[in-house]
mmCIF file of C-alpha atoms in Angstrom:
data_model
loop_
_atom_site.group_PDB
_atom_site.id
_atom_site.type_symbol
_atom_site.label_atom_id
_atom_site.label_comp_id
_atom_site.label_asym_id
_atom_site.label_seq_id
_atom_site.Cartn_x
_atom_site.Cartn_y
_atom_site.Cartn_z
ATOM 1 C CA MET A 1 120.379 89.266 177.786
ATOM 2 C CA ALA A 2 124.004 89.338 176.641
ATOM 3 C CA ALA A 3 123.168 89.588 172.929
ATOM 4 C CA GLU A 4 120.864 92.546 173.451
ATOM 5 C CA GLN A 5 123.340 94.376 175.688
ATOM 6 C CA ALA A 6 126.156 93.855 173.186
ATOM 7 C CA ALA A 7 124.118 95.399 170.377
ATOM 8 C CA GLU A 8 122.932 98.314 172.499
ATOM 9 C CA GLN A 9 126.459 99.088 173.705
ATOM 10 C CA ALA A 10 128.014 98.886 170.234
ATOM 11 C CA THR A 11 126.630 102.260 169.218
ATOM 12 C CA ASP A 12 128.419 104.204 171.947
ATOM 13 C CA THR A 13 131.532 102.040 172.169
ATOM 14 C CA TYR A 14 132.723 102.407 168.606
ATOM 15 C CA GLY A 15 132.427 106.045 167.708
ATOM 16 C CA ILE A 16 128.744 106.612 167.003
ATOM 17 C CA THR A 17 128.110 109.668 169.135
ATOM 18 C CA ALA A 18 124.662 110.947 168.182
ATOM 19 C CA PRO A 19 121.508 109.358 169.676
ATOM 20 C CA TYR A 20 119.675 109.086 166.387
ATOM 21 C CA GLY A 21 117.112 106.358 167.051
ATOM 22 C CA ASP A 22 113.975 108.528 167.027
ATOM 23 C CA GLU A 23 115.000 110.311 163.843
ATOM 24 C CA LEU A 24 115.745 107.102 161.968
ATOM 25 C CA ASN A 25 112.511 105.459 163.051
ATOM 26 C CA ASP A 26 110.101 108.247 162.160
ATOM 27 C CA ASP A 27 107.483 107.087 159.654
ATOM 28 C CA VAL A 28 109.332 103.896 158.666
ATOM 29 C CA THR A 29 106.124 102.306 157.383
ATOM 30 C CA ARG A 30 105.304 105.365 155.271
ATOM 31 C CA TRP A 31 108.777 105.493 153.712
ATOM 32 C CA ASP A 32 108.627 101.756 153.013
ATOM 33 C CA ARG A 33 105.261 102.068 151.285
ATOM 34 C CA ALA A 34 106.493 105.009 149.223
ATOM 35 C CA ALA A 35 109.677 103.108 148.318
ATOM 36 C CA GLU A 36 111.684 106.310 148.580
ATOM 37 C CA PHE A 37 115.187 106.970 149.846
ATOM 38 C CA PRO A 38 114.768 109.021 153.070
ATOM 39 C CA HIS A 39 117.262 111.827 152.480
ATOM 40 C CA GLU A 40 116.295 113.510 155.746
ATOM 41 C CA LYS A 41 117.469 110.430 157.664
ATOM 42 C CA TRP A 42 120.887 110.495 156.003
ATOM 43 C CA LYS A 43 121.742 113.634 157.969
ATOM 44 C CA PRO A 44 121.686 112.044 161.449
ATOM 45 C CA LEU A 45 123.863 109.251 160.091
ATOM 46 C CA GLN A 46 126.330 111.876 158.884
ATOM 47 C CA ARG A 47 126.292 113.612 162.274
ATOM 48 C CA SER A 48 126.807 110.335 164.102
ATOM 49 C CA GLY A 49 130.201 109.709 162.539
ATOM 50 C CA LEU A 50 129.186 106.299 161.210
ATOM 51 C CA PHE A 51 130.686 106.897 157.778
ATOM 52 C CA THR A 52 134.052 107.924 159.215
ATOM 53 C CA LEU A 53 134.797 104.766 161.173
ATOM 54 C CA PRO A 54 137.206 102.613 159.107
ATOM 55 C CA PHE A 55 139.030 105.493 157.451
ATOM 56 C CA ALA A 56 142.286 107.262 158.220
ATOM 57 C CA PRO A 57 142.118 110.570 160.140
ATOM 58 C CA GLU A 58 143.811 112.473 157.326
ATOM 59 C CA TYR A 59 140.686 111.882 155.220
ATOM 60 C CA GLY A 60 138.216 112.796 157.953
ATOM 61 C CA GLY A 61 138.092 109.250 159.293
ATOM 62 C CA ALA A 62 137.955 107.928 162.845
ATOM 63 C CA GLY A 63 140.660 105.304 162.318
ATOM 64 C CA ARG A 64 138.593 102.415 163.708
ATOM 65 C CA THR A 65 139.324 98.764 163.002
ATOM 66 C CA LEU A 66 137.249 96.464 160.846
ATOM 67 C CA THR A 67 135.665 94.694 163.829
ATOM 68 C CA GLU A 68 134.970 97.996 165.582
ATOM 69 C CA THR A 69 133.165 99.175 162.452
ATOM 70 C CA MET A 70 131.197 95.931 162.408
ATOM 71 C CA ALA A 71 130.134 96.482 166.012
ATOM 72 C CA ALA A 72 128.932 100.002 165.233
ATOM 73 C CA LEU A 73 126.934 98.699 162.259
ATOM 74 C CA GLU A 74 125.457 96.044 164.512
ATOM 75 C CA GLY A 75 124.406 98.880 166.805
ATOM 76 C CA LEU A 76 122.799 100.642 163.847
ATOM 77 C CA GLY A 77 120.807 97.505 162.997
ATOM 78 C CA HIS A 78 119.645 97.228 166.598
ATOM 79 C CA THR A 79 118.619 100.895 166.741
ATOM 80 C CA SER A 80 117.117 101.554 163.310
ATOM 81 C CA ARG A 81 113.995 99.816 162.041
ATOM 82 C CA ASP A 82 114.599 101.092 158.506
ATOM 83 C CA ALA A 83 116.521 98.131 157.076
ATOM 84 C CA GLY A 84 116.719 99.749 153.648
ATOM 85 C CA LEU A 85 118.428 102.824 155.065
ATOM 86 C CA ASN A 86 120.707 100.534 157.089
ATOM 87 C CA PHE A 87 121.697 98.661 153.935
ATOM 88 C CA SER A 88 122.389 101.880 152.036
ATOM 89 C CA ALA A 89 124.540 103.066 154.960
ATOM 90 C CA SER A 90 126.688 99.917 154.985
ATOM 91 C CA THR A 91 126.978 100.172 151.194
ATOM 92 C CA GLN A 92 128.132 103.770 151.613
ATOM 93 C CA ILE A 93 131.089 102.644 153.721
ATOM 94 C CA VAL A 94 132.210 99.688 151.645
ATOM 95 C CA SER A 95 131.392 100.423 147.999
ATOM 96 C CA VAL A 96 133.828 103.256 147.233
ATOM 97 C CA GLY A 97 135.561 104.315 150.442
ATOM 98 C CA ILE A 98 137.086 100.963 151.396
ATOM 99 C CA PRO A 99 138.660 100.217 147.983
ATOM 100 C CA LEU A 100 139.620 103.854 147.451
ATOM 101 C CA GLN A 101 141.574 103.902 150.708
ATOM 102 C CA ALA A 102 143.260 100.561 149.998
ATOM 103 C CA PHE A 103 143.938 100.855 146.256
ATOM 104 C CA GLY A 104 143.400 104.443 145.139
ATOM 105 C CA SER A 105 146.161 106.870 144.300
ATOM 106 C CA ALA A 106 147.037 109.640 146.733
ATOM 107 C CA GLU A 107 145.360 112.120 144.387
ATOM 108 C CA LEU A 108 142.089 110.148 144.282
ATOM 109 C CA ARG A 109 142.088 109.618 148.046
ATOM 110 C CA GLU A 110 142.649 113.274 148.794
ATOM 111 C CA ARG A 111 140.004 114.383 146.320
ATOM 112 C CA TYR A 112 137.197 111.941 147.115
ATOM 113 C CA LEU A 113 137.633 110.237 150.498
ATOM 114 C CA PRO A 114 136.629 113.288 152.578
ATOM 115 C CA GLN A 115 133.373 113.405 150.595
ATOM 116 C CA VAL A 116 132.755 109.737 151.419
ATOM 117 C CA THR A 117 133.628 109.896 155.113
ATOM 118 C CA SER A 118 131.423 112.950 155.622
ATOM 119 C CA GLY A 119 128.523 111.316 153.784
ATOM 120 C CA GLN A 120 128.380 114.351 151.511
ATOM 121 C CA ALA A 121 128.804 112.069 148.498
ATOM 122 C CA ILE A 122 126.602 108.971 148.442
ATOM 123 C CA THR A 123 128.360 106.015 146.846
ATOM 124 C CA ALA A 124 127.640 102.863 144.864
ATOM 125 C CA HIS A 125 129.641 100.104 143.240
ATOM 126 C CA ALA A 126 128.524 98.777 139.884
ATOM 127 C CA ILE A 127 129.316 95.076 139.485
ATOM 128 C CA THR A 128 126.197 93.100 138.505
ATOM 129 C CA GLU A 129 125.048 92.983 134.876
ATOM 130 C CA ALA A 130 121.808 91.788 133.320
ATOM 131 C CA SER A 131 123.538 88.755 131.797
ATOM 132 C CA HIS A 132 126.186 88.267 134.471
ATOM 133 C CA GLY A 133 125.289 88.434 138.137
ATOM 134 C CA SER A 134 127.368 86.004 140.151
ATOM 135 C CA ASP A 135 129.480 85.174 137.078
ATOM 136 C CA VAL A 136 131.781 88.145 137.586
ATOM 137 C CA MET A 137 134.622 86.509 135.643
ATOM 138 C CA ASN A 138 132.629 87.150 132.478
ATOM 139 C CA ILE A 139 131.561 90.757 132.991
ATOM 140 C CA ARG A 140 130.852 92.224 129.561
ATOM 141 C CA THR A 141 131.133 95.950 130.182
ATOM 142 C CA THR A 142 134.391 96.981 128.522
ATOM 143 C CA ALA A 143 136.979 99.688 128.970
ATOM 144 C CA VAL A 144 139.282 100.312 126.016
ATOM 145 C CA ARG A 145 142.324 102.494 126.519
ATOM 146 C CA GLU A 146 142.826 105.412 124.172
ATOM 147 C CA GLY A 147 145.904 107.379 125.165
ATOM 148 C CA ASP A 148 145.423 108.784 128.649
ATOM 149 C CA GLU A 149 141.763 107.796 128.769
ATOM 150 C CA TYR A 150 139.581 104.692 128.883
ATOM 151 C CA VAL A 151 136.345 104.498 126.898
ATOM 152 C CA ILE A 152 133.737 102.440 128.744
ATOM 153 C CA ASN A 153 130.663 100.819 127.206
ATOM 154 C CA GLY A 154 128.106 98.480 128.713
ATOM 155 C CA GLY A 155 125.558 98.401 131.476
ATOM 156 C CA LYS A 156 125.012 97.418 135.079
ATOM 157 C CA LEU A 157 121.832 96.280 136.823
ATOM 158 C CA PHE A 158 120.474 96.080 140.393
ATOM 159 C CA ILE A 159 122.969 98.677 141.629
ATOM 160 C CA THR A 160 122.339 99.627 145.254
ATOM 161 C CA ASN A 161 122.203 103.392 145.919
ATOM 162 C CA ALA A 162 122.513 104.153 142.179
ATOM 163 C CA PRO A 163 119.454 106.456 141.954
ATOM 164 C CA VAL A 164 120.891 108.718 144.666
ATOM 165 C CA ALA A 165 124.636 108.107 144.279
ATOM 166 C CA ASP A 166 127.207 110.784 143.524
ATOM 167 C CA LEU A 167 130.199 108.458 143.079
ATOM 168 C CA PHE A 168 130.383 105.081 141.347
ATOM 169 C CA LEU A 169 133.051 102.408 141.384
ATOM 170 C CA LEU A 170 132.825 100.619 138.031
ATOM 171 C CA TYR A 171 134.047 97.051 137.567
ATOM 172 C CA VAL A 172 134.709 96.568 133.855
ATOM 173 C CA ARG A 173 136.636 94.362 131.474
ATOM 174 C CA THR A 174 139.991 95.589 130.178
ATOM 175 C CA GLY A 175 141.305 92.186 129.133
ATOM 176 C CA LYS A 176 140.260 88.631 128.362
ATOM 177 C CA PRO A 177 137.652 86.775 130.464
ATOM 178 C CA GLY A 178 139.033 85.573 133.759
ATOM 179 C CA ALA A 179 140.367 86.882 137.056
ATOM 180 C CA PHE A 180 142.986 89.181 135.529
ATOM 181 C CA GLY A 181 140.812 90.774 132.860
ATOM 182 C CA LEU A 182 138.930 93.153 135.160
ATOM 183 C CA SER A 183 139.787 96.700 136.189
ATOM 184 C CA THR A 184 138.150 99.237 138.476
ATOM 185 C CA PHE A 185 137.388 102.915 137.826
ATOM 186 C CA LEU A 186 135.947 105.763 139.844
ATOM 187 C CA ALA A 187 133.304 107.887 138.108
ATOM 188 C CA GLU A 188 131.212 110.858 139.151
ATOM 189 C CA ARG A 189 127.480 110.906 138.566
ATOM 190 C CA SER A 190 127.832 113.827 136.155
ATOM 191 C CA THR A 191 130.252 111.971 133.859
ATOM 192 C CA PRO A 192 128.983 112.243 130.236
ATOM 193 C CA GLY A 193 127.601 108.940 128.987
ATOM 194 C CA LEU A 194 126.795 107.625 132.486
ATOM 195 C CA THR A 195 123.013 107.291 132.723
ATOM 196 C CA ILE A 196 121.094 106.158 135.787
ATOM 197 C CA GLY A 197 117.769 104.417 135.280
ATOM 198 C CA GLU A 198 114.569 104.811 137.241
ATOM 199 C CA PRO A 199 114.449 103.071 140.648
ATOM 200 C CA LEU A 200 113.305 99.464 140.432
ATOM 201 C CA GLU A 201 110.424 98.339 142.632
ATOM 202 C CA THR A 202 111.513 95.680 145.100
ATOM 203 C CA MET A 203 109.991 93.276 147.594
ATOM 204 C CA GLY A 204 112.010 94.546 150.550
ATOM 205 C CA LEU A 205 114.733 97.037 151.482
ATOM 206 C CA ARG A 206 112.455 99.462 149.686
ATOM 207 C CA THR A 207 114.133 102.601 151.050
ATOM 208 C CA SER A 208 117.460 101.444 149.604
ATOM 209 C CA PRO A 209 117.010 102.358 145.934
ATOM 210 C CA ILE A 210 118.427 100.236 143.126
ATOM 211 C CA SER A 211 118.500 100.843 139.391
ATOM 212 C CA GLU A 212 120.243 100.197 136.108
ATOM 213 C CA VAL A 213 123.376 102.126 135.165
ATOM 214 C CA THR A 214 124.099 102.531 131.440
ATOM 215 C CA LEU A 215 127.594 103.381 130.223
ATOM 216 C CA LYS A 216 127.870 104.686 126.665
ATOM 217 C CA ASP A 217 131.227 106.012 125.472
ATOM 218 C CA VAL A 218 132.076 107.062 129.020
ATOM 219 C CA ARG A 219 135.547 108.570 129.028
ATOM 220 C CA LEU A 220 137.585 108.389 132.211
ATOM 221 C CA PRO A 221 141.221 109.348 132.661
ATOM 222 C CA VAL A 222 143.762 106.661 133.508
ATOM 223 C CA ALA A 223 144.165 108.482 136.824
ATOM 224 C CA ASN A 224 140.636 107.339 137.786
ATOM 225 C CA ARG A 225 141.676 103.694 137.732
ATOM 226 C CA LEU A 226 142.155 102.024 141.112
ATOM 227 C CA GLY A 227 145.217 99.830 141.199
ATOM 228 C CA SER A 228 146.866 98.491 138.079
ATOM 229 C CA GLU A 229 145.064 97.335 134.961
ATOM 230 C CA GLY A 230 143.790 93.821 135.586
ATOM 231 C CA ALA A 231 143.605 94.206 139.373
ATOM 232 C CA GLY A 232 139.816 94.491 139.404
ATOM 233 C CA PHE A 233 139.079 91.003 140.667
ATOM 234 C CA LEU A 234 141.567 91.318 143.534
ATOM 235 C CA ILE A 235 139.947 94.612 144.496
ATOM 236 C CA MET A 236 136.494 93.044 144.260
ATOM 237 C CA ASP A 237 137.520 90.141 146.487
ATOM 238 C CA TYR A 238 138.910 92.577 149.070
ATOM 239 C CA VAL A 239 135.712 94.621 148.988
ATOM 240 C CA MET A 240 133.224 91.746 148.995
ATOM 241 C CA LYS A 241 134.715 90.182 152.128
ATOM 242 C CA ARG A 242 134.095 93.448 153.921
ATOM 243 C CA GLU A 243 130.686 93.937 152.344
ATOM 244 C CA VAL A 244 129.572 90.608 153.799
ATOM 245 C CA LEU A 245 130.918 91.459 157.244
ATOM 246 C CA PHE A 246 129.453 94.970 157.320
ATOM 247 C CA SER A 247 125.997 94.298 155.864
ATOM 248 C CA PHE A 248 125.436 91.151 157.901
ATOM 249 C CA ALA A 249 126.653 92.844 161.089
ATOM 250 C CA VAL A 250 123.699 95.164 160.466
ATOM 251 C CA ASN A 251 121.488 92.083 160.121
ATOM 252 C CA LEU A 252 122.810 90.764 163.419
ATOM 253 C CA GLY A 253 121.673 93.959 165.132
ATOM 254 C CA GLU A 254 118.280 93.661 163.468
ATOM 255 C CA MET A 255 117.987 90.033 164.601
ATOM 256 C CA THR A 256 118.909 90.974 168.168
ATOM 257 C CA HIS A 257 116.201 93.643 168.265
ATOM 258 C CA ARG A 258 113.730 91.149 166.778
ATOM 259 C CA LEU A 259 114.533 88.644 169.528
ATOM 260 C CA LYS A 260 114.017 91.305 172.197
ATOM 261 C CA ARG A 261 110.644 92.216 170.725
ATOM 262 C CA VAL A 262 109.538 88.584 170.470
ATOM 263 C CA VAL A 263 110.483 87.891 174.099
ATOM 264 C CA GLU A 264 108.504 90.930 175.247
ATOM 265 C CA HIS A 265 105.486 89.771 173.243
ATOM 266 C CA ALA A 266 105.714 86.173 174.453
ATOM 267 C CA THR A 267 105.844 87.237 178.102
ATOM 268 C CA THR A 268 102.918 89.673 177.892
ATOM 269 C CA ARG A 269 100.527 88.086 175.384
ATOM 270 C CA GLN A 270 98.000 85.940 177.277
ATOM 271 C CA GLN A 271 96.209 82.922 175.843
ATOM 272 C CA PHE A 272 94.351 80.190 177.747
ATOM 273 C CA GLY A 273 95.179 81.814 181.064
ATOM 274 C CA SER A 274 98.968 82.212 180.707
ATOM 275 C CA ALA A 275 101.637 83.967 178.689
ATOM 276 C CA ILE A 276 102.185 82.342 175.297
ATOM 277 C CA GLY A 277 105.879 81.966 176.144
ATOM 278 C CA LYS A 278 104.860 79.235 178.585
ATOM 279 C CA ASN A 279 103.756 77.207 175.583
ATOM 280 C CA GLN A 280 106.637 74.888 174.701
ATOM 281 C CA ALA A 281 106.065 75.293 170.963
ATOM 282 C CA VAL A 282 106.542 79.062 171.309
ATOM 283 C CA ALA A 283 109.385 78.821 173.830
ATOM 284 C CA HIS A 284 111.356 76.482 171.579
ATOM 285 C CA LYS A 285 111.079 78.863 168.641
ATOM 286 C CA ILE A 286 112.408 81.669 170.807
ATOM 287 C CA ALA A 287 115.231 79.473 172.113
ATOM 288 C CA ASP A 288 116.179 78.681 168.524
ATOM 289 C CA MET A 289 116.154 82.411 167.721
ATOM 290 C CA ARG A 290 118.590 83.020 170.579
ATOM 291 C CA ILE A 291 120.851 80.250 169.294
ATOM 292 C CA ALA A 292 120.708 81.776 165.810
ATOM 293 C CA VAL A 293 121.674 85.211 167.113
ATOM 294 C CA GLU A 294 124.596 83.957 169.187
ATOM 295 C CA THR A 295 125.838 81.680 166.401
ATOM 296 C CA ALA A 296 125.660 84.551 163.907
ATOM 297 C CA ARG A 297 127.603 86.790 166.293
ATOM 298 C CA LYS A 298 130.326 84.190 166.810
ATOM 299 C CA TRP A 299 130.784 83.548 163.083
ATOM 300 C CA LEU A 300 130.714 87.239 162.152
ATOM 301 C CA TYR A 301 133.287 88.405 164.668
ATOM 302 C CA ASP A 302 135.533 85.355 164.391
ATOM 303 C CA THR A 303 135.599 85.874 160.621
ATOM 304 C CA GLY A 304 136.059 89.619 161.049
ATOM 305 C CA ARG A 305 139.119 89.063 163.215
ATOM 306 C CA LYS A 306 140.603 86.692 160.636
ATOM 307 C CA VAL A 307 140.118 89.231 157.845
ATOM 308 C CA GLU A 308 141.505 91.960 160.085
ATOM 309 C CA GLN A 309 144.642 89.886 160.747
ATOM 310 C CA GLY A 310 145.161 89.129 157.062
ATOM 311 C CA THR A 311 144.391 85.438 157.443
ATOM 312 C CA ASP A 312 142.875 83.614 154.466
ATOM 313 C CA ALA A 313 139.203 83.702 155.417
ATOM 314 C CA SER A 314 137.496 82.909 152.097
ATOM 315 C CA LEU A 315 135.707 79.839 153.439
ATOM 316 C CA ASP A 316 134.791 81.640 156.662
ATOM 317 C CA VAL A 317 133.292 84.607 154.804
ATOM 318 C CA ALA A 318 131.205 82.325 152.576
ATOM 319 C CA ALA A 319 129.964 80.304 155.545
ATOM 320 C CA THR A 320 129.217 83.455 157.544
ATOM 321 C CA LYS A 321 127.193 84.919 154.700
ATOM 322 C CA ILE A 322 125.087 81.756 154.395
ATOM 323 C CA LEU A 323 124.599 81.303 158.113
ATOM 324 C CA VAL A 324 123.614 84.885 158.942
ATOM 325 C CA SER A 325 121.388 85.489 155.915
ATOM 326 C CA GLU A 326 119.454 82.256 156.445
ATOM 327 C CA ALA A 327 119.182 82.860 160.195
ATOM 328 C CA ASN A 328 117.806 86.323 159.474
ATOM 329 C CA GLN A 329 115.138 84.883 157.191
ATOM 330 C CA ARG A 330 114.275 82.060 159.591
ATOM 331 C CA THR A 331 113.958 84.262 162.668
ATOM 332 C CA ALA A 332 111.850 86.777 160.761
ATOM 333 C CA GLN A 333 109.468 84.000 159.734
ATOM 334 C CA ASP A 334 109.337 82.686 163.305
ATOM 335 C CA ALA A 335 108.603 86.178 164.609
ATOM 336 C CA ILE A 336 105.554 86.409 162.344
ATOM 337 C CA GLN A 337 104.352 83.030 163.594
ATOM 338 C CA ILE A 338 104.774 84.032 167.235
ATOM 339 C CA PHE A 339 102.986 87.359 166.719
ATOM 340 C CA GLY A 340 100.231 85.563 164.789
ATOM 341 C CA ALA A 341 97.755 87.825 162.984
ATOM 342 C CA ARG A 342 99.488 90.895 164.404
ATOM 343 C CA GLY A 343 102.699 89.793 162.742
ATOM 344 C CA TYR A 344 100.920 89.681 159.405
ATOM 345 C CA LEU A 345 99.795 93.313 159.687
ATOM 346 C CA THR A 346 101.965 95.904 157.961
ATOM 347 C CA ASP A 347 101.648 98.422 160.787
ATOM 348 C CA THR A 348 103.472 96.228 163.306
ATOM 349 C CA GLY A 349 106.534 96.072 161.043
ATOM 350 C CA ILE A 350 107.075 92.342 161.581
ATOM 351 C CA GLU A 351 106.136 91.321 158.046
ATOM 352 C CA ARG A 352 108.444 94.029 156.711
ATOM 353 C CA GLU A 353 111.362 92.342 158.434
ATOM 354 C CA LEU A 354 110.715 89.122 156.510
ATOM 355 C CA ARG A 355 110.538 91.019 153.208
ATOM 356 C CA ASN A 356 113.791 92.770 154.021
ATOM 357 C CA ALA A 357 115.536 89.571 155.089
ATOM 358 C CA ALA A 358 114.672 87.819 151.824
ATOM 359 C CA ALA A 359 117.336 89.756 149.918
ATOM 360 C CA GLY A 360 120.179 88.515 152.121
ATOM 361 C CA SER A 361 120.541 85.166 150.405
ATOM 362 C CA ILE A 362 120.904 86.940 147.036
ATOM 363 C CA TYR A 363 123.115 90.030 147.387
ATOM 364 C CA SER A 364 126.882 89.841 147.990
ATOM 365 C CA GLY A 365 126.988 86.582 146.024
ATOM 366 C CA THR A 366 124.035 84.207 146.207
ATOM 367 C CA ASN A 367 124.096 81.510 148.855
ATOM 368 C CA GLU A 368 124.315 78.902 146.101
ATOM 369 C CA ILE A 369 127.524 80.524 144.860
ATOM 370 C CA GLN A 370 128.836 80.673 148.424
ATOM 371 C CA ARG A 371 128.248 76.932 148.792
ATOM 372 C CA ASN A 372 130.056 76.364 145.503
ATOM 373 C CA CYS A 373 133.018 78.346 146.873
ATOM 374 C CA ILE A 374 133.091 76.315 150.068
ATOM 375 C CA ALA A 375 132.961 73.065 148.089
ATOM 376 C CA ALA A 376 135.788 74.230 145.812
ATOM 377 C CA LEU A 377 137.926 75.214 148.791
ATOM 378 C CA MET A 378 137.388 71.707 150.160
ATOM 379 C CA GLY A 379 138.703 70.241 146.929
ATOM 380 C CA LEU A 380 135.325 69.075 145.627
#
């Protein structure tokens, strides 16, 4: 199967050197039930070199391209059954490291990027607010300049990795509402006034912790700003394109593994004297899963190449996000149906895949917002 081979080869082809499958898959059900971040599984990811891929060698990076990094993340999704850990890992790469390399000062890059590429510092970016999720143009958290410092007040909600993060990229308002009123700042966990709430209980991705982040009279030096004042939305757009590509490349790997498992089940499970895969109703579902996987791969890598080349890919990114997230949900539901009662059991891990997939149509900009963007780009 070409899709399966591509995912299996991605791990070795693009700089992931450690065979970490067994370590990442130990006690996945237990960690999911406990809803805890598995710190012990972060170490094999560090050893593998995953976090180094898209970064320059002078900061401990491997100097890989965007699409090479996507392929490695696809390999992670195919190898690891802990989708929460996978999501935290892709967030680690994109949330602070990517914008810091592209927009940070030389001083900030030299000080913080080696911590990111080594995985020593876990990272998060704080965008969403309780009153403003997808409506990023109207973020309410403010940063007011006082001399050589900014004073930040407000709060963020549903922040991935926040309970375990060491570094935060804060998207805050320094001007009037609109695209040019946002700015971006790097803050350490220990910064006075930055308070991290208790982990929130979630339906899926339970090993990827999320929480509220409260900012009360947080003082950050001007030197901690990425880019110029008012460049926050441009930075966010740059980051979110890559967040979609990285996190949904992981989903592609997870879908490919799911397809492999379903095919194995359909060819070995006997009912009425033959394998259930001989039943047309089952075979058609599996055929549709294969189509979904190959379509997702084509959209992801075609879009990745456009972004890599600097082509305007806004519509492509939005369409890719919709297509892959909905395919992930649909194939997870079909897998449960094909496995029947076994798919409904928690110990088989099939139902967990559906719970994990449910988040994909919400994070990185809801699918409704993505459809609005596509319509707007079409002049509607």
